[in-house]
mmCIF file of C-alpha atoms and ligand atoms in Angstrom:
data_model
loop_
_atom_site.group_PDB
_atom_site.id
_atom_site.type_symbol
_atom_site.label_atom_id
_atom_site.label_comp_id
_atom_site.label_asym_id
_atom_site.label_seq_id
_atom_site.Cartn_x
_atom_site.Cartn_y
_atom_site.Cartn_z
ATOM 1 C CA MET A 1321 2.853 -26.168 -4.683
ATOM 2 C CA THR A 1322 0.555 -26.255 -7.680
ATOM 3 C CA ASP A 1323 0.066 -23.569 -10.297
ATOM 4 C CA ASP A 1324 -3.622 -23.229 -9.681
ATOM 5 C CA GLU A 1325 -3.530 -21.746 -6.177
ATOM 6 C CA ASP A 1326 -5.851 -18.752 -6.334
ATOM 7 C CA PRO A 1327 -3.859 -15.870 -4.752
ATOM 8 C CA LEU A 1328 -7.123 -14.158 -3.808
ATOM 9 C CA ARG A 1329 -7.813 -16.953 -1.322
ATOM 10 C CA PHE A 1330 -4.956 -15.639 0.826
ATOM 11 C CA LYS A 1331 -4.044 -12.549 2.818
ATOM 12 C CA GLU A 1332 -2.262 -9.665 1.111
ATOM 13 C CA ALA A 1333 1.296 -10.569 2.149
ATOM 14 C CA THR A 1334 0.789 -14.049 0.696
ATOM 15 C CA ARG A 1335 -0.760 -12.668 -2.484
ATOM 16 C CA LEU A 1336 2.313 -10.529 -3.123
ATOM 17 C CA VAL A 1337 4.387 -13.706 -3.043
ATOM 18 C CA LEU A 1338 2.063 -15.721 -5.294
ATOM 19 C CA VAL A 1339 0.742 -13.407 -8.009
ATOM 20 C CA GLY A 1340 2.014 -13.789 -11.562
ATOM 21 C CA ARG A 1341 4.082 -16.907 -10.832
ATOM 22 C CA HIS A 1342 3.523 -20.354 -12.386
ATOM 23 C CA PRO A 1343 6.508 -22.527 -11.393
ATOM 24 C CA ALA A 1344 5.007 -25.783 -12.663
ATOM 25 C CA ARG A 1345 4.651 -24.249 -16.110
ATOM 26 C CA ASP A 1346 8.144 -22.740 -15.937
ATOM 27 C CA PHE A 1347 10.114 -25.967 -15.320
ATOM 28 C CA GLY A 1348 10.038 -25.367 -11.568
ATOM 29 C CA PHE A 1349 11.799 -22.018 -11.646
ATOM 30 C CA VAL A 1350 10.426 -19.765 -8.920
ATOM 31 C CA ASN A 1351 10.264 -16.656 -11.118
ATOM 32 C CA PRO A 1352 8.667 -16.270 -14.553
ATOM 33 C CA PRO A 1353 11.148 -16.444 -17.441
ATOM 34 C CA VAL A 1354 12.401 -13.188 -18.981
ATOM 35 C CA TYR A 1355 11.513 -13.502 -22.666
ATOM 36 C CA HIS A 1356 13.442 -11.204 -24.970
ATOM 37 C CA GLY A 1357 11.484 -11.294 -28.183
ATOM 38 C CA SER A 1358 9.943 -9.502 -31.133
ATOM 39 C CA THR A 1359 9.021 -12.150 -33.747
ATOM 40 C CA VAL A 1360 6.878 -15.087 -32.675
ATOM 41 C CA LEU A 1361 6.876 -18.000 -35.133
ATOM 42 C CA SER A 1362 3.640 -19.693 -36.136
ATOM 43 C CA ARG A 1363 3.483 -23.435 -36.707
ATOM 44 C CA ASN A 1364 1.727 -23.078 -40.080
ATOM 45 C CA VAL A 1365 0.019 -20.567 -42.381
ATOM 46 C CA ALA A 1366 -3.398 -21.263 -40.897
ATOM 47 C CA GLU A 1367 -2.181 -20.295 -37.433
ATOM 48 C CA LEU A 1368 -0.333 -17.244 -38.797
ATOM 49 C CA LEU A 1369 -3.302 -15.884 -40.757
ATOM 50 C CA GLY A 1370 -5.931 -16.997 -38.252
ATOM 51 C CA HIS A 1371 -4.121 -15.323 -35.331
ATOM 52 C CA THR A 1372 -4.785 -18.434 -33.290
ATOM 53 C CA GLY A 1373 -1.353 -18.681 -31.648
ATOM 54 C CA ARG A 1374 -0.978 -17.983 -27.930
ATOM 55 C CA TYR A 1375 1.335 -15.036 -28.671
ATOM 56 C CA ALA A 1376 1.488 -12.901 -31.829
ATOM 57 C CA TYR A 1377 4.315 -10.404 -31.502
ATOM 58 C CA GLY A 1378 6.641 -9.140 -28.753
ATOM 59 C CA ARG A 1379 4.931 -5.758 -28.544
ATOM 60 C CA ARG A 1380 1.547 -7.398 -28.003
ATOM 61 C CA GLY A 1381 2.565 -9.429 -24.962
ATOM 62 C CA THR A 1382 4.979 -12.091 -23.732
ATOM 63 C CA PRO A 1383 4.867 -14.542 -20.829
ATOM 64 C CA THR A 1384 6.982 -11.953 -18.959
ATOM 65 C CA SER A 1385 4.628 -9.015 -19.491
ATOM 66 C CA GLU A 1386 1.610 -11.183 -18.756
ATOM 67 C CA ALA A 1387 3.084 -12.164 -15.387
ATOM 68 C CA LEU A 1388 3.297 -8.552 -14.191
ATOM 69 C CA GLU A 1389 -0.066 -7.630 -15.739
ATOM 70 C CA GLU A 1390 -1.649 -10.559 -13.945
ATOM 71 C CA GLY A 1391 0.008 -9.621 -10.643
ATOM 72 C CA VAL A 1392 -1.046 -5.968 -10.794
ATOM 73 C CA SER A 1393 -4.600 -6.861 -11.893
ATOM 74 C CA LEU A 1394 -4.998 -9.176 -8.907
ATOM 75 C CA LEU A 1395 -3.711 -6.543 -6.460
ATOM 76 C CA GLU A 1396 -5.832 -3.788 -7.997
ATOM 77 C CA GLY A 1397 -8.930 -5.963 -8.363
ATOM 78 C CA GLY A 1398 -9.262 -4.886 -12.005
ATOM 79 C CA ALA A 1399 -10.431 -6.636 -15.165
ATOM 80 C CA GLY A 1400 -7.059 -6.073 -16.838
ATOM 81 C CA THR A 1401 -3.814 -4.110 -16.650
ATOM 82 C CA VAL A 1402 -1.571 -2.527 -19.269
ATOM 83 C CA LEU A 1403 2.147 -1.887 -18.736
ATOM 84 C CA CYS A 1404 3.622 1.410 -19.907
ATOM 85 C CA PRO A 1405 7.219 2.618 -20.336
ATOM 86 C CA SER A 1406 6.813 5.281 -17.596
ATOM 87 C CA GLY A 1407 4.316 6.527 -15.051
ATOM 88 C CA LEU A 1408 3.605 9.559 -17.226
ATOM 89 C CA SER A 1409 2.788 7.381 -20.250
ATOM 90 C CA ALA A 1410 0.391 5.434 -18.004
ATOM 91 C CA CYS A 1411 -1.382 8.725 -17.152
ATOM 92 C CA SER A 1412 -1.496 9.826 -20.793
ATOM 93 C CA VAL A 1413 -2.725 6.516 -22.274
ATOM 94 C CA ALA A 1414 -5.422 6.307 -19.588
ATOM 95 C CA LEU A 1415 -6.637 9.807 -20.545
ATOM 96 C CA LEU A 1416 -6.482 9.085 -24.282
ATOM 97 C CA SER A 1417 -8.458 5.855 -23.806
ATOM 98 C CA CYS A 1418 -11.547 7.743 -22.656
ATOM 99 C CA LEU A 1419 -11.365 11.141 -24.431
ATOM 100 C CA SER A 1420 -12.144 12.251 -28.014
ATOM 101 C CA ALA A 1421 -12.226 15.572 -29.868
ATOM 102 C CA GLY A 1422 -14.908 17.827 -28.400
ATOM 103 C CA ASP A 1423 -14.735 16.232 -24.946
ATOM 104 C CA HIS A 1424 -13.996 18.027 -21.684
ATOM 105 C CA VAL A 1425 -12.002 16.620 -18.755
ATOM 106 C CA LEU A 1426 -11.786 17.738 -15.111
ATOM 107 C CA VAL A 1427 -8.306 17.594 -13.538
ATOM 108 C CA PRO A 1428 -7.315 18.584 -9.972
ATOM 109 C CA ASP A 1429 -5.166 21.700 -9.651
ATOM 110 C CA SER A 1430 -2.753 19.644 -7.514
ATOM 111 C CA VAL A 1431 -2.073 17.157 -10.334
ATOM 112 C CA TYR A 1432 1.430 15.840 -11.078
ATOM 113 C CA ARG A 1433 2.745 18.682 -13.199
ATOM 114 C CA PRO A 1434 3.702 16.772 -16.378
ATOM 115 C CA VAL A 1435 0.066 15.576 -16.611
ATOM 116 C CA ARG A 1436 -0.963 19.242 -16.717
ATOM 117 C CA THR A 1437 1.531 19.792 -19.537
ATOM 118 C CA PHE A 1438 0.029 16.796 -21.395
ATOM 119 C CA CYS A 1439 -3.513 18.175 -21.008
ATOM 120 C CA ASP A 1440 -2.501 21.694 -22.082
ATOM 121 C CA GLY A 1441 -0.488 20.358 -25.013
ATOM 122 C CA VAL A 1442 -1.411 17.023 -26.593
ATOM 123 C CA LEU A 1443 -5.019 16.910 -25.381
ATOM 124 C CA LYS A 1444 -5.662 20.510 -26.356
ATOM 125 C CA ARG A 1445 -4.314 19.896 -29.874
ATOM 126 C CA ALA A 1446 -6.553 16.832 -30.093
ATOM 127 C CA GLY A 1447 -9.598 19.020 -29.362
ATOM 128 C CA VAL A 1448 -10.062 18.079 -25.699
ATOM 129 C CA THR A 1449 -10.503 20.911 -23.195
ATOM 130 C CA THR A 1450 -9.381 20.707 -19.574
ATOM 131 C CA THR A 1451 -10.753 22.475 -16.513
ATOM 132 C CA TYR A 1452 -8.564 22.417 -13.394
ATOM 133 C CA TYR A 1453 -10.553 22.139 -10.179
ATOM 134 C CA ASP A 1454 -9.876 22.682 -6.486
ATOM 135 C CA PRO A 1455 -8.714 19.252 -5.230
ATOM 136 C CA MET A 1456 -10.681 19.801 -2.013
ATOM 137 C CA LEU A 1457 -13.996 19.946 -3.892
ATOM 138 C CA GLY A 1458 -16.353 17.072 -3.114
ATOM 139 C CA ALA A 1459 -19.965 17.062 -4.311
ATOM 140 C CA GLY A 1460 -19.357 20.663 -5.450
ATOM 141 C CA ILE A 1461 -17.506 19.294 -8.487
ATOM 142 C CA THR A 1462 -20.943 18.984 -10.104
ATOM 143 C CA GLU A 1463 -20.843 22.728 -10.888
ATOM 144 C CA HIS A 1464 -17.898 22.145 -13.239
ATOM 145 C CA VAL A 1465 -19.599 19.322 -15.157
ATOM 146 C CA ARG A 1466 -20.785 20.367 -18.622
ATOM 147 C CA SER A 1467 -22.751 18.472 -21.242
ATOM 148 C CA GLU A 1468 -19.485 17.624 -23.045
ATOM 149 C CA THR A 1469 -17.629 16.560 -19.871
ATOM 150 C CA ARG A 1470 -16.516 12.993 -20.324
ATOM 151 C CA ALA A 1471 -13.946 12.226 -17.610
ATOM 152 C CA LEU A 1472 -12.984 13.119 -14.043
ATOM 153 C CA TYR A 1473 -9.307 12.726 -13.093
ATOM 154 C CA LEU A 1474 -8.204 12.373 -9.468
ATOM 155 C CA GLU A 1475 -4.859 12.196 -7.701
ATOM 156 C CA ALA A 1476 -4.611 11.746 -3.943
ATOM 157 C CA PRO A 1477 -2.711 13.034 -2.180
ATOM 158 C CA GLY A 1478 -1.880 15.916 -4.526
ATOM 159 C CA SER A 1479 1.649 16.066 -5.910
ATOM 160 C CA GLN A 1480 3.903 18.058 -3.564
ATOM 161 C CA SER A 1481 1.023 19.771 -1.683
ATOM 162 C CA PHE A 1482 -0.674 16.578 -0.377
ATOM 163 C CA GLU A 1483 -4.384 17.460 -0.463
ATOM 164 C CA VAL A 1484 -6.309 14.211 0.065
ATOM 165 C CA GLN A 1485 -9.382 14.199 -2.145
ATOM 166 C CA ASP A 1486 -12.882 13.082 -1.122
ATOM 167 C CA VAL A 1487 -12.931 10.121 -3.502
ATOM 168 C CA PRO A 1488 -16.417 8.747 -2.623
ATOM 169 C CA ALA A 1489 -18.059 12.177 -3.085
ATOM 170 C CA LEU A 1490 -16.321 12.726 -6.433
ATOM 171 C CA VAL A 1491 -17.131 9.217 -7.687
ATOM 172 C CA ALA A 1492 -20.787 9.685 -6.701
ATOM 173 C CA VAL A 1493 -21.047 12.798 -8.898
ATOM 174 C CA ALA A 1494 -19.174 11.068 -11.737
ATOM 175 C CA ARG A 1495 -21.571 8.111 -11.600
ATOM 176 C CA GLU A 1496 -24.614 10.381 -11.622
ATOM 177 C CA ARG A 1497 -23.293 12.407 -14.561
ATOM 178 C CA GLY A 1498 -21.941 9.447 -16.541
ATOM 179 C CA LEU A 1499 -18.239 10.379 -16.339
ATOM 180 C CA VAL A 1500 -15.310 7.988 -16.592
ATOM 181 C CA THR A 1501 -13.127 8.276 -13.467
ATOM 182 C CA LEU A 1502 -9.313 8.006 -13.476
ATOM 183 C CA MET A 1503 -7.048 8.156 -10.455
ATOM 184 C CA ASP A 1504 -3.294 8.466 -10.093
ATOM 185 C CA ASN A 1505 -2.686 6.248 -7.047
ATOM 186 C CA THR A 1506 1.121 6.290 -7.094
ATOM 187 C CA TRP A 1507 1.554 7.536 -3.500
ATOM 188 C CA ALA A 1508 -0.617 4.858 -1.873
ATOM 189 C CA THR A 1509 -0.268 1.928 -4.290
ATOM 190 C CA PRO A 1510 -3.219 -0.504 -4.257
ATOM 191 C CA LEU A 1511 -1.932 -1.751 -0.883
ATOM 192 C CA LEU A 1512 -2.881 1.437 0.968
ATOM 193 C CA PHE A 1513 -5.800 2.602 -1.184
ATOM 194 C CA ALA A 1514 -7.820 0.505 -3.617
ATOM 195 C CA PRO A 1515 -9.252 2.811 -6.334
ATOM 196 C CA HIS A 1516 -11.446 0.139 -7.968
ATOM 197 C CA ALA A 1517 -13.119 -0.670 -4.618
ATOM 198 C CA PHE A 1518 -14.191 3.012 -4.562
ATOM 199 C CA GLY A 1519 -15.613 2.763 -8.086
ATOM 200 C CA ILE A 1520 -12.684 4.397 -9.944
ATOM 201 C CA ASP A 1521 -12.671 3.088 -13.542
ATOM 202 C CA LEU A 1522 -8.958 3.507 -14.339
ATOM 203 C CA SER A 1523 -6.329 3.114 -11.610
ATOM 204 C CA ILE A 1524 -2.905 4.508 -12.517
ATOM 205 C CA MET A 1525 0.404 3.787 -10.800
ATOM 206 C CA ALA A 1526 3.887 5.094 -11.599
ATOM 207 C CA GLY A 1527 5.665 1.761 -11.077
ATOM 208 C CA THR A 1528 8.901 3.718 -11.203
ATOM 209 C CA LYS A 1529 8.226 4.646 -7.570
ATOM 210 C CA TYR A 1530 7.267 2.008 -4.998
ATOM 211 C CA LEU A 1531 6.648 -0.970 -7.288
ATOM 212 C CA GLY A 1532 10.213 -0.766 -8.609
ATOM 213 C CA GLY A 1533 11.408 0.524 -5.258
ATOM 214 C CA HIS A 1534 15.111 0.680 -6.102
ATOM 215 C CA SER A 1535 15.408 3.785 -8.342
ATOM 216 C CA ASP A 1536 16.547 1.616 -11.236
ATOM 217 C CA LEU A 1537 13.648 1.486 -13.681
ATOM 218 C CA MET A 1538 10.887 3.438 -15.425
ATOM 219 C CA LEU A 1539 7.454 1.766 -15.476
ATOM 220 C CA GLY A 1540 3.767 2.612 -15.374
ATOM 221 C CA THR A 1541 0.614 0.549 -14.945
ATOM 222 C CA VAL A 1542 -3.069 1.205 -15.628
ATOM 223 C CA SER A 1543 -5.673 -1.188 -14.297
ATOM 224 C CA ALA A 1544 -9.296 -0.954 -15.459
ATOM 225 C CA LEU A 1545 -12.732 -1.988 -14.278
ATOM 226 C CA PRO A 1546 -14.568 -4.115 -16.905
ATOM 227 C CA GLY A 1547 -16.403 -1.168 -18.509
ATOM 228 C CA ALA A 1548 -13.207 0.796 -19.173
ATOM 229 C CA TRP A 1549 -10.972 -2.165 -20.072
ATOM 230 C CA PRO A 1550 -11.674 -2.658 -23.824
ATOM 231 C CA ALA A 1551 -10.937 0.999 -24.695
ATOM 232 C CA LEU A 1552 -7.808 1.014 -22.518
ATOM 233 C CA LYS A 1553 -6.475 -2.195 -24.065
ATOM 234 C CA ARG A 1554 -7.202 -0.956 -27.607
ATOM 235 C CA THR A 1555 -5.645 2.505 -27.083
ATOM 236 C CA HIS A 1556 -2.546 1.028 -25.441
ATOM 237 C CA GLY A 1557 -2.141 -1.406 -28.363
ATOM 238 C CA ASP A 1558 -2.725 1.263 -31.010
ATOM 239 C CA MET A 1559 -0.063 3.472 -29.464
ATOM 240 C CA GLY A 1560 2.462 0.667 -29.534
ATOM 241 C CA LEU A 1561 3.339 0.941 -25.863
ATOM 242 C CA CYS A 1562 5.342 -1.845 -24.268
ATOM 243 C CA VAL A 1563 8.028 -2.321 -21.627
ATOM 244 C CA GLY A 1564 11.374 -4.115 -22.004
ATOM 245 C CA PRO A 1565 11.472 -7.568 -20.385
ATOM 246 C CA ASP A 1566 14.316 -6.776 -17.982
ATOM 247 C CA ASP A 1567 12.423 -3.803 -16.556
ATOM 248 C CA ILE A 1568 9.311 -5.970 -16.197
ATOM 249 C CA ALA A 1569 11.371 -8.528 -14.290
ATOM 250 C CA LEU A 1570 12.570 -5.744 -11.965
ATOM 251 C CA GLY A 1571 8.931 -4.720 -11.468
ATOM 252 C CA LEU A 1572 8.014 -8.310 -10.582
ATOM 253 C CA ARG A 1573 10.915 -8.481 -8.144
ATOM 254 C CA GLY A 1574 9.783 -5.217 -6.549
ATOM 255 C CA LEU A 1575 6.262 -6.586 -6.146
ATOM 256 C CA ARG A 1576 7.464 -9.340 -3.809
ATOM 257 C CA THR A 1577 8.778 -6.890 -1.203
ATOM 258 C CA LEU A 1578 6.319 -4.031 -1.810
ATOM 259 C CA GLY A 1579 4.301 -4.652 1.367
ATOM 260 C CA LEU A 1580 7.369 -5.017 3.549
ATOM 261 C CA ARG A 1581 9.042 -1.908 2.159
ATOM 262 C CA LEU A 1582 5.909 0.213 2.387
ATOM 263 C CA ARG A 1583 5.476 -0.631 6.067
ATOM 264 C CA GLN A 1584 9.017 0.550 6.791
ATOM 265 C CA HIS A 1585 8.674 3.685 4.632
ATOM 266 C CA GLU A 1586 5.472 4.464 6.547
ATOM 267 C CA ALA A 1587 6.944 3.987 10.032
ATOM 268 C CA SER A 1588 10.162 5.886 9.245
ATOM 269 C CA ALA A 1589 8.351 8.753 7.486
ATOM 270 C CA LEU A 1590 5.970 9.152 10.420
ATOM 271 C CA ALA A 1591 8.903 9.272 12.852
ATOM 272 C CA VAL A 1592 10.789 11.860 10.775
ATOM 273 C CA ALA A 1593 7.638 13.924 10.157
ATOM 274 C CA ARG A 1594 6.845 13.941 13.887
ATOM 275 C CA TRP A 1595 10.369 15.092 14.668
ATOM 276 C CA LEU A 1596 10.105 17.863 12.058
ATOM 277 C CA ALA A 1597 6.690 18.908 13.432
ATOM 278 C CA GLY A 1598 8.340 19.532 16.808
ATOM 279 C CA ARG A 1599 11.010 21.832 15.405
ATOM 280 C CA PRO A 1600 10.617 25.615 15.709
ATOM 281 C CA GLU A 1601 11.905 26.058 12.105
ATOM 282 C CA VAL A 1602 8.928 24.104 10.729
ATOM 283 C CA GLY A 1603 5.505 25.699 10.242
ATOM 284 C CA THR A 1604 3.260 22.984 8.791
ATOM 285 C CA VAL A 1605 3.747 19.294 8.064
ATOM 286 C CA LEU A 1606 1.843 18.269 4.929
ATOM 287 C CA HIS A 1607 1.544 14.542 5.601
ATOM 288 C CA PRO A 1608 -1.895 12.922 5.154
ATOM 289 C CA ALA A 1609 -1.660 11.328 8.636
ATOM 290 C CA PHE A 1610 -1.227 14.789 10.227
ATOM 291 C CA GLU A 1611 -4.231 16.916 11.122
ATOM 292 C CA ASP A 1612 -2.799 20.015 9.433
ATOM 293 C CA CYS A 1613 -2.855 18.265 6.059
ATOM 294 C CA PRO A 1614 -5.822 19.286 3.869
ATOM 295 C CA GLY A 1615 -8.110 16.264 3.546
ATOM 296 C CA HIS A 1616 -6.660 14.475 6.607
ATOM 297 C CA ALA A 1617 -10.190 13.258 7.490
ATOM 298 C CA HIS A 1618 -10.565 11.723 4.015
ATOM 299 C CA TRP A 1619 -7.255 9.920 4.434
ATOM 300 C CA LYS A 1620 -8.315 8.602 7.838
ATOM 301 C CA ARG A 1621 -11.625 7.374 6.468
ATOM 302 C CA ASP A 1622 -10.460 5.836 3.181
ATOM 303 C CA PHE A 1623 -6.753 4.887 3.309
ATOM 304 C CA LYS A 1624 -5.170 1.901 5.045
ATOM 305 C CA GLY A 1625 -1.934 3.735 5.789
ATOM 306 C CA SER A 1626 0.633 6.215 4.520
ATOM 307 C CA SER A 1627 3.836 5.913 2.504
ATOM 308 C CA GLY A 1628 7.195 7.634 2.722
ATOM 309 C CA LEU A 1629 6.589 10.917 0.892
ATOM 310 C CA PHE A 1630 5.484 14.174 2.546
ATOM 311 C CA SER A 1631 6.211 17.904 2.563
ATOM 312 C CA VAL A 1632 6.828 20.609 5.122
ATOM 313 C CA VAL A 1633 6.295 24.351 4.973
ATOM 314 C CA LEU A 1634 9.142 26.078 6.801
ATOM 315 C CA ARG A 1635 8.868 29.295 8.784
ATOM 316 C CA PRO A 1636 9.885 32.219 6.540
ATOM 317 C CA VAL A 1637 13.601 32.247 5.689
ATOM 318 C CA PRO A 1638 15.418 33.346 2.501
ATOM 319 C CA ASP A 1639 15.782 30.701 -0.244
ATOM 320 C CA GLU A 1640 19.579 30.651 0.227
ATOM 321 C CA ARG A 1641 19.049 29.374 3.770
ATOM 322 C CA VAL A 1642 16.889 26.517 2.472
ATOM 323 C CA ALA A 1643 19.590 25.685 -0.072
ATOM 324 C CA ALA A 1644 22.244 25.713 2.692
ATOM 325 C CA PHE A 1645 20.068 23.326 4.738
ATOM 326 C CA LEU A 1646 19.524 20.884 1.869
ATOM 327 C CA ASP A 1647 23.111 21.136 0.585
ATOM 328 C CA SER A 1648 24.412 20.160 4.030
ATOM 329 C CA LEU A 1649 22.477 16.861 4.188
ATOM 330 C CA ALA A 1650 24.606 13.731 3.902
ATOM 331 C CA LEU A 1651 21.842 11.129 3.648
ATOM 332 C CA PHE A 1652 19.166 12.979 1.651
ATOM 333 C CA GLY A 1653 19.831 13.069 -2.076
ATOM 334 C CA LEU A 1654 18.702 16.071 -4.119
ATOM 335 C CA GLY A 1655 16.717 14.578 -6.972
ATOM 336 C CA PHE A 1656 13.353 14.052 -8.618
ATOM 337 C CA SER A 1657 11.239 10.943 -8.454
ATOM 338 C CA TRP A 1658 11.012 8.892 -5.221
ATOM 339 C CA GLY A 1659 9.956 5.483 -3.936
ATOM 340 C CA GLY A 1660 13.434 3.964 -3.808
ATOM 341 C CA PHE A 1661 15.360 2.747 -0.770
ATOM 342 C CA GLU A 1662 17.152 6.098 -0.418
ATOM 343 C CA SER A 1663 15.979 9.323 1.177
ATOM 344 C CA LEU A 1664 15.499 12.447 -0.941
ATOM 345 C CA ALA A 1665 14.654 16.114 -0.477
ATOM 346 C CA ILE A 1666 13.630 18.850 -2.931
ATOM 347 C CA PRO A 1667 12.505 22.444 -2.476
ATOM 348 C CA PHE A 1668 9.304 23.236 -4.400
ATOM 349 C CA ASP A 1669 6.879 26.065 -5.130
ATOM 350 C CA CYS A 1670 3.437 25.386 -6.650
ATOM 351 C CA ARG A 1671 2.680 29.087 -7.200
ATOM 352 C CA ALA A 1672 4.221 29.075 -10.670
ATOM 353 C CA TYR A 1673 1.620 26.818 -12.266
ATOM 354 C CA ARG A 1674 -1.603 26.595 -10.228
ATOM 355 C CA THR A 1675 -4.614 28.040 -12.007
ATOM 356 C CA ALA A 1676 -7.751 27.079 -10.034
ATOM 357 C CA THR A 1677 -6.523 27.536 -6.473
ATOM 358 C CA ARG A 1678 -3.968 29.684 -4.716
ATOM 359 C CA TRP A 1679 -0.987 28.028 -3.125
ATOM 360 C CA SER A 1680 0.080 30.551 -0.533
ATOM 361 C CA PRO A 1681 2.347 28.942 2.051
ATOM 362 C CA ARG A 1682 3.755 31.126 4.811
ATOM 363 C CA GLY A 1683 7.317 30.070 4.018
ATOM 364 C CA PRO A 1684 9.438 27.958 1.686
ATOM 365 C CA ALA A 1685 8.357 24.359 1.142
ATOM 366 C CA VAL A 1686 10.421 21.165 1.005
ATOM 367 C CA ARG A 1687 9.348 17.663 -0.017
ATOM 368 C CA PHE A 1688 10.971 14.648 1.632
ATOM 369 C CA HIS A 1689 11.053 11.018 0.644
ATOM 370 C CA ILE A 1690 12.027 8.824 3.580
ATOM 371 C CA GLY A 1691 13.989 5.778 2.523
ATOM 372 C CA LEU A 1692 15.049 2.649 4.355
ATOM 373 C CA GLU A 1693 17.997 4.114 6.289
ATOM 374 C CA ALA A 1694 17.930 4.052 10.124
ATOM 375 C CA VAL A 1695 15.554 6.757 11.377
ATOM 376 C CA GLU A 1696 18.095 7.837 14.004
ATOM 377 C CA ASP A 1697 20.661 8.546 11.280
ATOM 378 C CA LEU A 1698 18.140 10.500 9.198
ATOM 379 C CA ILE A 1699 17.058 12.619 12.156
ATOM 380 C CA ALA A 1700 20.682 13.295 13.174
ATOM 381 C CA ASP A 1701 21.387 14.411 9.595
ATOM 382 C CA LEU A 1702 18.365 16.718 9.576
ATOM 383 C CA GLU A 1703 19.287 18.071 13.000
ATOM 384 C CA GLN A 1704 22.753 19.219 11.878
ATOM 385 C CA GLY A 1705 21.280 20.600 8.654
ATOM 386 C CA ILE A 1706 18.264 22.414 10.019
ATOM 387 C CA ALA A 1707 20.577 24.611 12.072
ATOM 388 C CA LYS A 1708 21.697 26.114 8.734
ATOM 389 C CA LEU A 1709 18.184 27.533 8.233
ATOM 390 C CA THR A 1710 18.625 30.135 10.930
ATOM 391 C CA GLY A 1711 22.355 30.247 11.533
HETATM 392 C C1 PLP B 2577 6.492 10.211 -10.694
HETATM 393 C C2 PLP B 2577 5.033 10.335 -10.886
HETATM 394 C C3 PLP B 2577 4.454 10.093 -12.120
HETATM 395 C C4 PLP B 2577 5.267 9.806 -13.358
HETATM 396 O O1 PLP B 2577 6.043 8.659 -13.275
HETATM 397 P P1 PLP B 2577 7.337 8.484 -14.234
HETATM 398 O O2 PLP B 2577 7.590 7.034 -14.156
HETATM 399 O O3 PLP B 2577 8.399 9.341 -13.620
HETATM 400 O O4 PLP B 2577 6.942 8.946 -15.596
HETATM 401 C C5 PLP B 2577 3.084 10.166 -12.227
HETATM 402 N N1 PLP B 2577 2.327 10.473 -11.169
HETATM 403 C C6 PLP B 2577 2.849 10.715 -9.954
HETATM 404 C C7 PLP B 2577 1.953 11.046 -8.826
HETATM 405 C C8 PLP B 2577 4.218 10.661 -9.771
HETATM 406 O O5 PLP B 2577 4.737 10.934 -8.572
#
């Protein structure tokens, strides 16, 4: 094996194995070395002052960070990638890279809630105004575009409520009106949806979720098309964002099995969602592959598959019944985040914070993440628990 195999020559499964690795350069070791470092020594004053060395300072990049950046850039098809200490910091640096005082940004009402908090807090104080829009808007988004609108943010499917946006229609308007487009693609990862191929300028992923895949690290990535790359790189550098080398190594390890894990999460989640859909206690299954899910047709047209996260709206029961159901589960942990090997469940209610659309489910809602356990065990667990909803 040589170091100059171009991963893009190969199919996706092979690419996941090859990207970001240079064994010949690394004394034959299969994985890139984990460099712990701040200071980088120059050979002489000319190199120090001329900034001509390969590396300058730990914060500005190491062979370890470059390996993951290179891997993510190849998978995303972007001009460059920055690594961030969390998914949320990836969202916030992407927004800051394209917005200035006086600008206006459009954000879907179904956005990951901490991004809303960032827009209403930090961005507002910086003189940027935000309008939340109905995530199901397509070409109609044009009515919200003002002369000072600078960026259009997307997230599909929506956090918790799973609306799948019409990405091509939104990008078409953004192109026509000269807006920078950003998309939080955490649910699909570039394996199931490729934002850059749809013309999205900044593709964001909470690497904490499926890239890491083992619930043991915090990580975010932003990949950019060439036009958006210089501002992203500069803003990321100015903010001093970087990720510890051990967490980067965990991200690289996760990358190798990402395709394999996603296929299992998909198959198991579909099986569990189908079982739930057949239960009398369940009203609606909000899973992009199900017809009841808003934007199902967009998912079918644009996505290559689905991952392990979905929600259900239960038939009306008191909240205590939902708590009794979830408390009785042996295999589903009660906890935030997702994307690891373990199954999770949380009750949620979007009514508290939506501003542009009304979230009016007919009953209480629960979000599930389906892990890598045996589907039969998960369904048996749900079956004993779901009885607590009515009994
Ligand atoms: C979890 C999540 C984030 C934030 O990631 P952290 O690593 O937890 O900061 C951002 N966007 C989406 C859609 C998420 O699910």
